[in-house]
mmCIF file of C-alpha atoms in Angstrom:
data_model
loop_
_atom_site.group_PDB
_atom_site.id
_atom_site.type_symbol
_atom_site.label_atom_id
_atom_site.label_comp_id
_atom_site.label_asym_id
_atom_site.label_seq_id
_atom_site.Cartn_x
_atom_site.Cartn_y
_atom_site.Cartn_z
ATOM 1 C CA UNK A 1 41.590 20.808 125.653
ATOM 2 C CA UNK A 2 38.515 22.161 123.655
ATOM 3 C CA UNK A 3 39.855 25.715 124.966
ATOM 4 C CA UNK A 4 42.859 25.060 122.980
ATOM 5 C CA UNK A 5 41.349 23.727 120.231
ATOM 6 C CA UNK A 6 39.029 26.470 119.943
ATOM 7 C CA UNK A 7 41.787 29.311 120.319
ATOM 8 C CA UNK A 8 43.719 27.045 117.837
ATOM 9 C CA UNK A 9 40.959 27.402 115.621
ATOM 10 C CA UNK A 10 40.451 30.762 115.870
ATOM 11 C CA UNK A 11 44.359 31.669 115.236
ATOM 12 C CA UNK A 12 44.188 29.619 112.441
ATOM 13 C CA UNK A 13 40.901 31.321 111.012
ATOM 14 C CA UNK A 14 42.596 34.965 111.720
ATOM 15 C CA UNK A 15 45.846 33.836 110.183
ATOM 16 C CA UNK A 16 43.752 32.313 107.430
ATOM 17 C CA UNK A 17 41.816 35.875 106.765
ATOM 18 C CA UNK A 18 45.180 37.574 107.089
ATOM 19 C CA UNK A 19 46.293 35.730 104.424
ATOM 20 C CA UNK A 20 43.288 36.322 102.359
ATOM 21 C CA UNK A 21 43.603 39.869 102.869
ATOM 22 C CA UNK A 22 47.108 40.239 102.133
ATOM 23 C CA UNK A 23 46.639 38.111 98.889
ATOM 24 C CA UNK A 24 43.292 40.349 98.083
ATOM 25 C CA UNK A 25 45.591 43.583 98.663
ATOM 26 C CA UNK A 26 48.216 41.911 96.039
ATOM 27 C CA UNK A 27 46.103 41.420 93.458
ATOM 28 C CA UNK A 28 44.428 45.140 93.732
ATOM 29 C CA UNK A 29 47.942 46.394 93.722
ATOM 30 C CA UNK A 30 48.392 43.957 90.601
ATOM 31 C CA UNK A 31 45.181 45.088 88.981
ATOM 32 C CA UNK A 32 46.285 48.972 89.477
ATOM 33 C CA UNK A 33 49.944 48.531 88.504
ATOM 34 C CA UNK A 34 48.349 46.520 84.988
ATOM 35 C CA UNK A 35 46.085 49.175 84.584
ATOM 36 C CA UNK A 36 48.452 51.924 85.071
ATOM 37 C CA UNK A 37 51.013 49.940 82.357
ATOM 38 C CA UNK A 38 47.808 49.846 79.776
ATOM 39 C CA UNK A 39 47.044 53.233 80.050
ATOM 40 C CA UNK A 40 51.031 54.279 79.604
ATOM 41 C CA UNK A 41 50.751 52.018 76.345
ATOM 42 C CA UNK A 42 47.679 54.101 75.273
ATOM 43 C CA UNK A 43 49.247 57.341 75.660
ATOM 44 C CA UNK A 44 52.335 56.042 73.848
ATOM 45 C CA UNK A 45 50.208 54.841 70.721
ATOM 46 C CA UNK A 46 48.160 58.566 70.439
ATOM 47 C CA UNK A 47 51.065 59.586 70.933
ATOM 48 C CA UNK A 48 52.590 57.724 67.731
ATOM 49 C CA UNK A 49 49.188 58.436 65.893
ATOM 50 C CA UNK A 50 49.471 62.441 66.598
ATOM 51 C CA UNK A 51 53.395 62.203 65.404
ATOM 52 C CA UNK A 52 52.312 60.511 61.851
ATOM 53 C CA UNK A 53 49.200 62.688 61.689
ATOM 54 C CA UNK A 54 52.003 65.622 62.196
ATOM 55 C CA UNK A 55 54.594 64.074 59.452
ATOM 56 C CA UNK A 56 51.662 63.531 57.126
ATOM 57 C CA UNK A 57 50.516 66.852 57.112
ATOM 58 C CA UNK A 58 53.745 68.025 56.488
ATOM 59 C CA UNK A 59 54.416 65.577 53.644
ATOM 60 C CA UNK A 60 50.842 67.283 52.020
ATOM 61 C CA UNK A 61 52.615 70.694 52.647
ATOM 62 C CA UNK A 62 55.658 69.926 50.423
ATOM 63 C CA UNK A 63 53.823 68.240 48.077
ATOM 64 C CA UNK A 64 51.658 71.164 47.813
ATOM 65 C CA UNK A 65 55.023 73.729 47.772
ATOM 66 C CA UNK A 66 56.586 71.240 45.037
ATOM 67 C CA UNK A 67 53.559 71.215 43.024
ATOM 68 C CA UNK A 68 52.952 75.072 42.724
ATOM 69 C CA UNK A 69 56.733 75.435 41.932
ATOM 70 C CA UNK A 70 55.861 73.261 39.001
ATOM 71 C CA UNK A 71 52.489 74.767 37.974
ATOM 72 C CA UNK A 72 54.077 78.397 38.149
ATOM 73 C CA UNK A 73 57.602 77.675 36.341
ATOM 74 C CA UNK A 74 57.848 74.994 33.172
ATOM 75 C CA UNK A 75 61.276 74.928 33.620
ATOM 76 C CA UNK A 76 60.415 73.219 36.973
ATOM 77 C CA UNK A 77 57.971 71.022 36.283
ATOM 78 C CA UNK A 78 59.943 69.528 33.517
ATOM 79 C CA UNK A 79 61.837 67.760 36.768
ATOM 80 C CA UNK A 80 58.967 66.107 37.458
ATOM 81 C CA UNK A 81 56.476 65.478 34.619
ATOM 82 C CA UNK A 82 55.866 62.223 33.773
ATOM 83 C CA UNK A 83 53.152 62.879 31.279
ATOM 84 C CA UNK A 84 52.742 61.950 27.618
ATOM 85 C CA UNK A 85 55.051 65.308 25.858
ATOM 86 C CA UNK A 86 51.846 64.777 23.260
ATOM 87 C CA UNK A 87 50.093 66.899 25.909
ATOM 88 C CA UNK A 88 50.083 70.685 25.401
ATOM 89 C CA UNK A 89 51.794 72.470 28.255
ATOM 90 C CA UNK A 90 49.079 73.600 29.671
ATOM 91 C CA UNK A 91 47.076 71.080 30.071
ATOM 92 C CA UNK A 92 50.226 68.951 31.950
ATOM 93 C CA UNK A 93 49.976 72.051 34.284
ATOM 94 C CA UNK A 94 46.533 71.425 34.807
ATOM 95 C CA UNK A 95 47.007 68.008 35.370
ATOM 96 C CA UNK A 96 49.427 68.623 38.421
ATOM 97 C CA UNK A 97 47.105 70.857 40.127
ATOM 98 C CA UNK A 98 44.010 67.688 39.172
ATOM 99 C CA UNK A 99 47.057 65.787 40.875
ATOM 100 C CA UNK A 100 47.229 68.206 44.135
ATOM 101 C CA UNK A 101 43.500 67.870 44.309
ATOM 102 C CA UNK A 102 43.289 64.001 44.602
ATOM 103 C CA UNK A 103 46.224 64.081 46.767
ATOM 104 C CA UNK A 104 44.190 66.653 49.344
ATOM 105 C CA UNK A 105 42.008 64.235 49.748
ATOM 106 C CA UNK A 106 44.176 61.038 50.113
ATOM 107 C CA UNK A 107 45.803 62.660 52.612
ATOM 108 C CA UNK A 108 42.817 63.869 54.576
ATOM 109 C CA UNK A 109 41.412 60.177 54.377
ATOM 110 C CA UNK A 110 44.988 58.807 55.539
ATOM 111 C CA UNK A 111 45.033 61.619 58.776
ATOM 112 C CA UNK A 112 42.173 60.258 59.499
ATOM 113 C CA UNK A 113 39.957 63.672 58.751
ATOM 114 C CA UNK A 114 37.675 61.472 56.315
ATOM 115 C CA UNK A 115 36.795 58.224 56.618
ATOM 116 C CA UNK A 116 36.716 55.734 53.624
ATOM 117 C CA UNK A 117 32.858 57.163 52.999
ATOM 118 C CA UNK A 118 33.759 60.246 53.080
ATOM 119 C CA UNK A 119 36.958 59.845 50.895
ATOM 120 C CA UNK A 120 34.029 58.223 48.194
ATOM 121 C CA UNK A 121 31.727 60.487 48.053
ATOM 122 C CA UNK A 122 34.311 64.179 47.528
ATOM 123 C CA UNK A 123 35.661 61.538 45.084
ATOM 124 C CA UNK A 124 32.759 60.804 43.217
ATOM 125 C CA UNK A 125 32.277 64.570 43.498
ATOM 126 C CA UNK A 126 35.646 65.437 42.349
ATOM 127 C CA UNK A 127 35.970 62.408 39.302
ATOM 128 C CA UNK A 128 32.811 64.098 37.453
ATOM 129 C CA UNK A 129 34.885 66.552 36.099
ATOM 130 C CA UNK A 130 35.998 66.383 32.842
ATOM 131 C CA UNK A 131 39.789 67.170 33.242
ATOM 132 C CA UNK A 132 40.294 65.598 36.478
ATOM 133 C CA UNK A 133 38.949 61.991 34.117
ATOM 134 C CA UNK A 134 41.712 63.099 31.952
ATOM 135 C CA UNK A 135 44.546 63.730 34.567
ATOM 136 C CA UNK A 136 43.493 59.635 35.929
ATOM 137 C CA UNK A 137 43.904 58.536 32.334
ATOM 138 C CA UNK A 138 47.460 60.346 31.852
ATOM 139 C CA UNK A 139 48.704 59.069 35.045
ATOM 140 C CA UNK A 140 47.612 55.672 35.064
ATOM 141 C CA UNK A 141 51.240 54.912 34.559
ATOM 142 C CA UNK A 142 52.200 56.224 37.642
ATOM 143 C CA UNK A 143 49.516 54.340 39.582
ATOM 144 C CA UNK A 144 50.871 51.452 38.047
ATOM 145 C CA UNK A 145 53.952 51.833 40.244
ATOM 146 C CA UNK A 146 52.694 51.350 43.105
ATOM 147 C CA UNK A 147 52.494 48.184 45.496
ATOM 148 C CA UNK A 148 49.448 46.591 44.916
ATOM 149 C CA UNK A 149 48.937 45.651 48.671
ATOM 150 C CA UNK A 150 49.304 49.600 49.532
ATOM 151 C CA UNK A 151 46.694 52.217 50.635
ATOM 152 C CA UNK A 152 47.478 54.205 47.545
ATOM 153 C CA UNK A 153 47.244 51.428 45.263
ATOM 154 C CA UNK A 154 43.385 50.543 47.120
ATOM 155 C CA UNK A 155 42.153 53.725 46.926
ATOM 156 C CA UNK A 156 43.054 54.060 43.212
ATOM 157 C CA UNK A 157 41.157 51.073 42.072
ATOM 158 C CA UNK A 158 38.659 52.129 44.404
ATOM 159 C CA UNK A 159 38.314 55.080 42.541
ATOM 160 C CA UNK A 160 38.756 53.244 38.636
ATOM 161 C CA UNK A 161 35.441 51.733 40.065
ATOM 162 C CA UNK A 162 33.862 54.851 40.749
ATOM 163 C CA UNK A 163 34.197 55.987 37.509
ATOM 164 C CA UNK A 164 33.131 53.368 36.024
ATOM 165 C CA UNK A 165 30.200 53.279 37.981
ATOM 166 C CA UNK A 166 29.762 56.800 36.739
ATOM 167 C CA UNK A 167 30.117 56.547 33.208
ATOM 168 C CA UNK A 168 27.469 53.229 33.446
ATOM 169 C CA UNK A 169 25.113 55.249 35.113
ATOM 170 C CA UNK A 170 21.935 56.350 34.115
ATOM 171 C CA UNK A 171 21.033 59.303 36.115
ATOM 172 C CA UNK A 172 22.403 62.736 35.941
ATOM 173 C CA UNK A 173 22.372 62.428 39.312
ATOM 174 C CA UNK A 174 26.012 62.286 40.321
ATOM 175 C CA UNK A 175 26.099 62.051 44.216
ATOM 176 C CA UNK A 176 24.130 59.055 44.208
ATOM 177 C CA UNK A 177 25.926 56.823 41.672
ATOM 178 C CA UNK A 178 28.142 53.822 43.505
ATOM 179 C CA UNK A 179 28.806 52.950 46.990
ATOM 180 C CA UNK A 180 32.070 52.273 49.020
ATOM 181 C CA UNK A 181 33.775 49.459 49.258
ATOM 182 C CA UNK A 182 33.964 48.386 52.765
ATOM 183 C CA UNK A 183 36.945 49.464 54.605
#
């Protein structure tokens, strides 16, 4: 009887480890089938990320092509200027290619190329010049278009602080006035 027991036993403990194993080997295949699914999702978002990085670049190319039209015939940028007719020709054709400038560098901060640091500081670089000051006055209109919850719309005020910040600042020292707002 303790023969049979024992070999009992035994059977039991085998069938018992065979079942652990089998349940071990089900989760591993679990495990490798989840990670396998995770790493299909990653793929599919740089995927997604390298499409809009594609469609914004090509956005900054038109808006670069439309742009120069304008700048290079009046007859053109009469389509598309917005400014105050007060303002000499010339200086509206100035303020388009202020307005490709600042767009060049939204667009690099929204491909990702600069970072909201970055973005600041060729900003702070860019909004000491005289005429690009005047090309954020004149369009202040359009700015005030925009969504107030967008990117655009952020990175504008982030910028009316800036120059405030520089035109409160005591140093001639540009590239240290301000800091950015967190992202």
């Amino acid at each position: 009887m303790a023969t049979q027991r024992s070999k009992a036993g035994r059977l039991g403990s085998v069938a018992a480890g065979l079942t652990l194993a089998a349940a071990a080997a089900a989760l591993a295949a679990r495990r490798r089938r989840l990670e396998e699914v995770r790493l299909q999702v990653r793929r599919l978002e740089l995927e997604e990320l390298a499409s809009r990085r594609e469609a914004l670049a090509h956005q900054q190319r038109m808006h670069w092509e439309l742009l120069a039209k304008a700048i290079d015939d009046p007859s053109l940028a009469a389509v598309i200027d917005t400014y105050d007719q007060s303002i000499p020709a010339q200086k509206r054709r100035q303020f388009f290619f202020a307005n490709a400038w600042y767009v060049n560098l939204y667009h690099l901060y929204r491909t990702g190329l600069l970072d909201q640091e970055e973005l600041y500081g060729h900003l702070r670089e860019l909004f000491t010049i005289p005429l690009i000051r005047e090309y954020w006055e004149a369009s202040k209109g359009q700015r005030a278009t925009l969504k107030q919850s967008s990117d655009e719309a952020r990175i504008g005020r982030m910028v009316d602080g800036l120059i405030k910040d520089l035109d409160e600042a005591d140093t001639d020292e540009w590239w240290v006035v301000g800091n950015p707002p967190p992202a």
